[in-house]
Short mmCIF file of C-alpha atoms and ligand atoms in Angstrom, two decimals:
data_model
loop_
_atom_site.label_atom_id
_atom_site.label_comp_id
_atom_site.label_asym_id
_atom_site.label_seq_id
_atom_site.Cartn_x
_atom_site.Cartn_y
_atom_site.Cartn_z
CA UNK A 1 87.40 136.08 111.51
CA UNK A 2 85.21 134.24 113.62
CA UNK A 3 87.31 131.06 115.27
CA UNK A 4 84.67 127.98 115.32
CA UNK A 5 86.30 125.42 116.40
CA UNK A 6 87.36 128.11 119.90
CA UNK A 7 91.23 126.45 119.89
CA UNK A 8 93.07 129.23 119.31
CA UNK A 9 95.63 129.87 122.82
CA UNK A 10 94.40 126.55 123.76
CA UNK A 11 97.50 123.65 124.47
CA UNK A 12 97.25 119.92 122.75
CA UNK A 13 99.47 117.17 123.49
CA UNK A 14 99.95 115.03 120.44
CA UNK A 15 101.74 111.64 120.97
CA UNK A 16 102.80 109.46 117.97
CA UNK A 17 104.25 111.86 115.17
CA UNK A 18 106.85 109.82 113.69
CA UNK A 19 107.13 111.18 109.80
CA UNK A 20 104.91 114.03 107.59
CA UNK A 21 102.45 111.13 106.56
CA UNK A 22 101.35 110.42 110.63
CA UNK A 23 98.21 110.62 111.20
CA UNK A 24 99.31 112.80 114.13
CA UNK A 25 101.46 115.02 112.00
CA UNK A 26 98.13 116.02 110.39
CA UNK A 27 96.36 116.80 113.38
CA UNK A 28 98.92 118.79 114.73
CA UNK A 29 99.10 120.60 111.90
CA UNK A 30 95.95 121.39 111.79
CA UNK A 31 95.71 122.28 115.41
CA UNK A 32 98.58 124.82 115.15
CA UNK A 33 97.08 126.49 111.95
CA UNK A 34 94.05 126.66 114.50
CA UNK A 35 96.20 128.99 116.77
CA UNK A 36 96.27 126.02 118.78
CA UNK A 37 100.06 125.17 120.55
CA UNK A 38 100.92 121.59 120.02
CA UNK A 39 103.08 119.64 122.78
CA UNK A 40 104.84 117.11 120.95
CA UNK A 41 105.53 113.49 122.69
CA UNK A 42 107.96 110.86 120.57
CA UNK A 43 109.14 107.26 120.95
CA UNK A 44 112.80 107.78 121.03
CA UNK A 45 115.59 110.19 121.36
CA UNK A 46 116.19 108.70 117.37
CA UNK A 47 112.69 109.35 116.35
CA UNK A 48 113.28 113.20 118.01
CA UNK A 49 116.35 113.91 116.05
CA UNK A 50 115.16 112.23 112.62
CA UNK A 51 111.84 115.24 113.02
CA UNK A 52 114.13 117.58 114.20
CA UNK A 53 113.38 119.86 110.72
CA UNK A 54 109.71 119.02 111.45
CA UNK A 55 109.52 119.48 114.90
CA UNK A 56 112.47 122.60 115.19
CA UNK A 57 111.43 125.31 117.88
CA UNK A 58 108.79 123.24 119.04
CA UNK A 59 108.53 121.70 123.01
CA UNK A 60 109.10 117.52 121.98
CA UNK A 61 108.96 114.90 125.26
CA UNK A 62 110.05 111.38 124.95
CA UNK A 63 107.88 108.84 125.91
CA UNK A 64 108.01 104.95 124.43
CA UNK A 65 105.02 104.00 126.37
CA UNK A 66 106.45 100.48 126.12
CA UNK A 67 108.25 101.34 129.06
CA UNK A 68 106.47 100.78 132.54
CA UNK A 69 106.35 104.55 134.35
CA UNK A 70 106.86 106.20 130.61
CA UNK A 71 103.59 108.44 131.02
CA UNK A 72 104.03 109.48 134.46
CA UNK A 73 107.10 110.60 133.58
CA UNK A 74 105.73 112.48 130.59
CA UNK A 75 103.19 113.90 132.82
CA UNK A 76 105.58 115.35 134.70
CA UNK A 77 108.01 116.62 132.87
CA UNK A 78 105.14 118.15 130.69
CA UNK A 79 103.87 120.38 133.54
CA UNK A 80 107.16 121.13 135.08
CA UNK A 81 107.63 122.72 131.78
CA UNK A 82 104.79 124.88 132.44
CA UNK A 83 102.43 123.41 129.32
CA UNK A 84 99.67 122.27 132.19
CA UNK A 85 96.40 122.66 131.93
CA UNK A 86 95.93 120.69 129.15
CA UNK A 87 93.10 121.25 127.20
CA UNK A 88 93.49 117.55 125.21
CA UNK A 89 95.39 115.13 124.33
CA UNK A 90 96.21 112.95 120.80
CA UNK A 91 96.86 109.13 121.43
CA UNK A 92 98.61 108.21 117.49
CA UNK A 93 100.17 105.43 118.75
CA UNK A 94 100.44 101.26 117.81
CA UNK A 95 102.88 98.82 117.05
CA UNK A 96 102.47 95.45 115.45
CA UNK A 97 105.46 92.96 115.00
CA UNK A 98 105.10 91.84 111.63
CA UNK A 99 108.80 90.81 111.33
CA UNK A 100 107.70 87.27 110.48
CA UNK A 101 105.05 88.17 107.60
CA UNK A 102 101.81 86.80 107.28
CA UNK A 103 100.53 84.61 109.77
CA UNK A 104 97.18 83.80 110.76
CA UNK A 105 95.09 85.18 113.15
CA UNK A 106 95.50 81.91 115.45
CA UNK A 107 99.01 81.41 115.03
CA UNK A 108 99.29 84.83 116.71
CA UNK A 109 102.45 84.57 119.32
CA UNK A 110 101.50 85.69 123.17
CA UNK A 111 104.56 87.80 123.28
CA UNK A 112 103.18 89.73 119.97
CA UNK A 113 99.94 89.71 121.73
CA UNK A 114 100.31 91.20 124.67
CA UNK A 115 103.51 93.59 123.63
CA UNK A 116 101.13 95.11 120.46
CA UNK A 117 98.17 95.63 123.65
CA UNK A 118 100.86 97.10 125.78
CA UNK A 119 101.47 99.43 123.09
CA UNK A 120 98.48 99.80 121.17
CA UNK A 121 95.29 99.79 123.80
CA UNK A 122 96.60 99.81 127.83
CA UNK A 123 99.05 103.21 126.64
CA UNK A 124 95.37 105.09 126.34
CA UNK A 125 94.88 103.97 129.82
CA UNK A 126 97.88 104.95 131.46
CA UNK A 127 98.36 108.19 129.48
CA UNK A 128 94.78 109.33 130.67
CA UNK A 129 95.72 108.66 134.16
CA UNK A 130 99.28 109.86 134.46
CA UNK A 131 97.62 113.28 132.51
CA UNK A 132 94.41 113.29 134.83
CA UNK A 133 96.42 116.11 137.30
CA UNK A 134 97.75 118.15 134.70
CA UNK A 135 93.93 118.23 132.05
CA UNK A 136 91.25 121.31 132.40
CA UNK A 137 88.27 119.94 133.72
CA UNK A 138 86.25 119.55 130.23
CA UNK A 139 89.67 118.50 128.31
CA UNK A 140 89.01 116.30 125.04
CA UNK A 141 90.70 113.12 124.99
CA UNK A 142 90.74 111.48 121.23
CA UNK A 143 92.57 107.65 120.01
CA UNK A 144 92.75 106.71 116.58
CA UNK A 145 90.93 103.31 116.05
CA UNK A 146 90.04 101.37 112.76
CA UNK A 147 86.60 102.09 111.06
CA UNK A 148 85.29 98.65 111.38
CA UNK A 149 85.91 95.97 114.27
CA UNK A 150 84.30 93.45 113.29
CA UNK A 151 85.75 92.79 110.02
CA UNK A 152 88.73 90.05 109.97
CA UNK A 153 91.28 91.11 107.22
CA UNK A 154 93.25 88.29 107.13
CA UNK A 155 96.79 90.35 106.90
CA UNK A 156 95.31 92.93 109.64
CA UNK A 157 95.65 89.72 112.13
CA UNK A 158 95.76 90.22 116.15
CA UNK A 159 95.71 94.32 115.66
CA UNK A 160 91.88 93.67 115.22
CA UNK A 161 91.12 92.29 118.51
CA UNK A 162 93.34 94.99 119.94
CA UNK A 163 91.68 97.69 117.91
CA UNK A 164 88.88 96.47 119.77
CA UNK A 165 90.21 97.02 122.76
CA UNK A 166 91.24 100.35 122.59
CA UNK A 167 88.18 101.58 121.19
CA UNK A 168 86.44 99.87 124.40
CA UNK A 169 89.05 101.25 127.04
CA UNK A 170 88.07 104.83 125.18
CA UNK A 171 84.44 104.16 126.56
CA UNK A 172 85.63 102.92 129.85
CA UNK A 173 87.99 105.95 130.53
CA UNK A 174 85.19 108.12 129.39
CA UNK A 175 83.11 106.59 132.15
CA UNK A 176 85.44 106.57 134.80
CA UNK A 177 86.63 110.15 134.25
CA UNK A 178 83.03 111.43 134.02
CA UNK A 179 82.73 110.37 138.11
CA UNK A 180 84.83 114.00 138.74
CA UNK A 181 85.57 115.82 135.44
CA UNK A 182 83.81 116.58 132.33
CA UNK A 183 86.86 115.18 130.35
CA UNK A 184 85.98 113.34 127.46
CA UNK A 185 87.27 110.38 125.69
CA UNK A 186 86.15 109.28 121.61
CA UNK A 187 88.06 107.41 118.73
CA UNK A 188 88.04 108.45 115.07
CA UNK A 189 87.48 104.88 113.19
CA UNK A 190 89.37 105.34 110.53
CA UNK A 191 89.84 103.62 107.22
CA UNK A 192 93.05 103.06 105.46
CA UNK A 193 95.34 105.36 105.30
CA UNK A 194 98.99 105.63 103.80
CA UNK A 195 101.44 105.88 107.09
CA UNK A 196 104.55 104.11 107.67
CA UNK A 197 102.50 102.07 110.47
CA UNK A 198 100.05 100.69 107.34
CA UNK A 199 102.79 100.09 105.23
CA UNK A 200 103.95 97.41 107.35
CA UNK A 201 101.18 95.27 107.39
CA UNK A 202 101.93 92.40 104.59
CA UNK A 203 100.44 92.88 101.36
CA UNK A 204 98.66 96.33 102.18
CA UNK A 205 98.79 98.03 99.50
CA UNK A 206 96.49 95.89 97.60
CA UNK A 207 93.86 95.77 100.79
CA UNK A 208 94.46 99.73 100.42
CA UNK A 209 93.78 99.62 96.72
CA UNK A 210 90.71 97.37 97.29
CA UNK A 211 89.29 99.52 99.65
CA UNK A 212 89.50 102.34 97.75
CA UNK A 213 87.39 100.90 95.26
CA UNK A 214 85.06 99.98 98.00
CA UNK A 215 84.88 103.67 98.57
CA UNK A 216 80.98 105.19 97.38
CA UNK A 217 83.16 108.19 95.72
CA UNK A 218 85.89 105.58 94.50
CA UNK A 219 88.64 107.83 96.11
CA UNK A 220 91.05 106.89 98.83
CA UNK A 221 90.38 108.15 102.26
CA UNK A 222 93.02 111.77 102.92
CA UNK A 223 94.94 111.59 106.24
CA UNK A 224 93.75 115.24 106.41
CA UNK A 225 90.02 114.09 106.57
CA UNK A 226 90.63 111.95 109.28
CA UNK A 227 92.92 114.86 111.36
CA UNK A 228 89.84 117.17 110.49
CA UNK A 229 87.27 114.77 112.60
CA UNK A 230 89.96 114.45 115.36
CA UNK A 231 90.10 118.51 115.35
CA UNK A 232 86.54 118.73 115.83
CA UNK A 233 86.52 115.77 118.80
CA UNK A 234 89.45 117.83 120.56
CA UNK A 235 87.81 121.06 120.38
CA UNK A 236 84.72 122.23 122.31
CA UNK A 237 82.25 122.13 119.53
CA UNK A 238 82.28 118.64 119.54
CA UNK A 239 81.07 118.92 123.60
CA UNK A 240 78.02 116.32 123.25
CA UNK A 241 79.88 113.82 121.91
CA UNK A 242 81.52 111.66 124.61
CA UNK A 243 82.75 107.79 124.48
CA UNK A 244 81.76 107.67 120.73
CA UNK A 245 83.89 106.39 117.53
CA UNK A 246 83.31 108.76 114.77
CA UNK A 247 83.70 106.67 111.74
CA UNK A 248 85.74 108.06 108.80
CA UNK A 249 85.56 105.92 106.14
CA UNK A 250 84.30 107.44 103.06
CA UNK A 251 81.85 104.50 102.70
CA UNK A 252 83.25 101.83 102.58
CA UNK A 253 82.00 100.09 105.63
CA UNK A 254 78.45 99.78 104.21
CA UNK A 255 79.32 99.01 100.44
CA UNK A 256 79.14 95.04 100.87
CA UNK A 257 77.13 95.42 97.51
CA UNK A 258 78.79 97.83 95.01
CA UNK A 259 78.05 96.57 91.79
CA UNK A 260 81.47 97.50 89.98
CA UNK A 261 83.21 94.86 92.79
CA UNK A 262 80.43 92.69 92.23
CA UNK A 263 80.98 92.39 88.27
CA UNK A 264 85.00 92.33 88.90
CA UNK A 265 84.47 89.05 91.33
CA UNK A 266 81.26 87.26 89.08
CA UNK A 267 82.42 88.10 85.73
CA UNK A 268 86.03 89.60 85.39
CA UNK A 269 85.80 89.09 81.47
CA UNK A 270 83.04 91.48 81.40
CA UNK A 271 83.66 95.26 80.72
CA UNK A 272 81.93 98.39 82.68
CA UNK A 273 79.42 98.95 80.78
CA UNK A 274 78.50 103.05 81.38
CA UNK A 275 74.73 102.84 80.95
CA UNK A 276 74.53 99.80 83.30
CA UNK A 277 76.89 101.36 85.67
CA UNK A 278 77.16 104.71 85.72
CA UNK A 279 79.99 105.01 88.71
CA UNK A 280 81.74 102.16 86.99
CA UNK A 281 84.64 103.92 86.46
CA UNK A 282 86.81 103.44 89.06
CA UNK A 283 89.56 105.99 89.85
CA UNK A 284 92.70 105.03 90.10
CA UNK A 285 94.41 106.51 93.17
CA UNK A 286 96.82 109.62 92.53
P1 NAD B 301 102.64 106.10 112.14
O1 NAD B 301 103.62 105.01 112.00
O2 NAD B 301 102.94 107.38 111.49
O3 NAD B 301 102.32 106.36 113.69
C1 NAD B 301 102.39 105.36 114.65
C2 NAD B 301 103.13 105.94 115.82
O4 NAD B 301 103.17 105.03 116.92
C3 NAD B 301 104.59 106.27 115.48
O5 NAD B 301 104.85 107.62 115.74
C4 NAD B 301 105.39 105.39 116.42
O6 NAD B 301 106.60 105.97 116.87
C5 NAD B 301 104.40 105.26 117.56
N1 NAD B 301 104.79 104.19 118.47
C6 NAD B 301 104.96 102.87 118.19
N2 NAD B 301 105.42 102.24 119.29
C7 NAD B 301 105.52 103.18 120.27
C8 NAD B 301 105.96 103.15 121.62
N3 NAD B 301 106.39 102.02 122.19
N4 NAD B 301 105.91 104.30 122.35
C9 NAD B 301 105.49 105.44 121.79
N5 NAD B 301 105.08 105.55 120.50
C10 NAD B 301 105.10 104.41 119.75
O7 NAD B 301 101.25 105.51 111.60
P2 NAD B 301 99.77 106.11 111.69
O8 NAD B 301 99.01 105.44 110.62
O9 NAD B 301 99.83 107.59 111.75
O10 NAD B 301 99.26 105.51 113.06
C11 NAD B 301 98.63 106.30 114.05
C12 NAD B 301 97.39 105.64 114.56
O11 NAD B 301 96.42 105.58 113.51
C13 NAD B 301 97.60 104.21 115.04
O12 NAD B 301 96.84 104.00 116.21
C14 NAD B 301 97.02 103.40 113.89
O13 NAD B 301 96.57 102.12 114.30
C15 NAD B 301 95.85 104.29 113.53
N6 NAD B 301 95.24 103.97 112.25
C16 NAD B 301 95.97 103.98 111.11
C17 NAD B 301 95.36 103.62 109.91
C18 NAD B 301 96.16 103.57 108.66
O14 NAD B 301 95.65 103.04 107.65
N7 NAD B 301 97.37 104.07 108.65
C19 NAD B 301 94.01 103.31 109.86
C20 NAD B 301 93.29 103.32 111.03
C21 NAD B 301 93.91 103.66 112.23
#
């Protein structure tokens, strides 16, 4: 069988597995069923034994990149185990504290602020670095950004901004790293998904249920599609594309105008009508 995507023997560390529904579950996954071995790297020694069933057999490193000196040590301990070269790396990782509910965008806290950056944007940073030693010289480096940055979801709040900034530290690393490897660095924008991260944004559900609808096929974006795009980034057919967000959205960034949304906001009291609106039957999601 002919192996496309060239992964299989190849080794991936994926950072930010915390449950089945992570977007870095999915890419793992998917790069083991490549014939790909998958380095695992988890916030806590609680998050390690709660995906001990998941993770069994396989090499997991700790690493809450909250801490100052957290990636070095990863580094480390990652090639003293004898996984080095890498041939890429999986950043899955952000935090928001949304402990107080909804707030607006301006009555965003600096400690939030810079904690959720810490976290969310600068870990890309020092994770490339403290890997730079132990990566093959055309490794794929791939972040998992949001499919839009310039919309303002009011419940989304300061992770926008520093959405923003991760997706432009991507393009700076892949600059930087370009001056003496052929490493590269791209996000997958995605859209929403159903993680435990999304679920604890206030009143998702009904921004995911809205967006679905905003969807041109009126179905939900799969985890699995967006793990499939981050596959392709990681592996070597994907070698052209370098400091680029590959947007995964089914859509739904260019539908300002769908006409069943359109009817819903102008004239609620009005039914679909099937020879005006063909697609007007909106799925409900499974
Ligand atoms: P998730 O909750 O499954 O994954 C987030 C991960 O970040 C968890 O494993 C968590 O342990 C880890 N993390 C948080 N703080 C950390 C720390 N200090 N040190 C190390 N790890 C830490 O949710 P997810 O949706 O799979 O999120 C993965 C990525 O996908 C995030 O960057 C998220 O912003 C992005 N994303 C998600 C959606 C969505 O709708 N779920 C959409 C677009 C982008």
């Amino acid at each position: 069988m002919s192996d496309f995507l060239q992964l299989a023997g190849k080794t991936f560390l994926v950072q930010g597995v915390a449950n089945k529904k992570s977007v870095a579950w999915f890419i793992a996954k998917t790069l083991e069923e490549q014939g790909a071995r998958v380095v695992y790297a988890v916030r806590s020694e609680a998050r390690k034994k709660s995906l001990e069933a998941l993770l069994a057999g396989k090499p997991v490193f700790l690493c809450d990149v909250e801490e100052e000196g957290a990636c070095e040590r990863l580094a480390v301990e990652v090639a003293a185990a004898g996984f080095a070269p890498l041939h890429g790396v999986v950043h899955s990782v952000a935090f928001a504290n949304y402990s107080d509910g909804f707030k607006t965008f301006a009555e965003t806290q600096r400690k939030d602020f810079l904690q959720a950056s810490a976290i969310s944007a600068f870990s890309l940073v020092e994770l490339a670095r403290a890997l730079k030693p132990h990566l093959t010289p055309d490794a794929s480096v791939v972040t998992i950004g949001i499919s839009s940055l310039v919309v303002t979801p009011d419940n989304y709040g300061y992770m926008g901004p520093i959405k923003a900034a991760l997706d432009s530290c991507a393009r700076f690393l892949a600059k930087s790293f370009s001056a003496d490897t052929a490493v590269r660095f791209n996000v997958v924008g995605s859209g929403p998904l159903k993680t435990s991260a999304s679920a604890g944004i206030p009143g998702y559900l009904e921004s995911y249920l809205y967006a679905e609808k905003m969807t041109y096929r009126k179905r939900a974006l799969d985890t699995q599609e967006v793990a499939n795009t981050a596959v392709f980034l990681l592996s070597p057919r994907s070698s052209g594309v370098n400091g680029t967000t590959l947007v995964v959205d089914a859509g739904l960034g260019a539908n300002y105008f769908d006409k069943d949304i359109i009817r819903l906001a102008m004239r609620p009291e009005t039914p679909a009508s099937p020879e005006q609106s063909p697609s007007a039957k909106i799925q409900t999601p499974k």
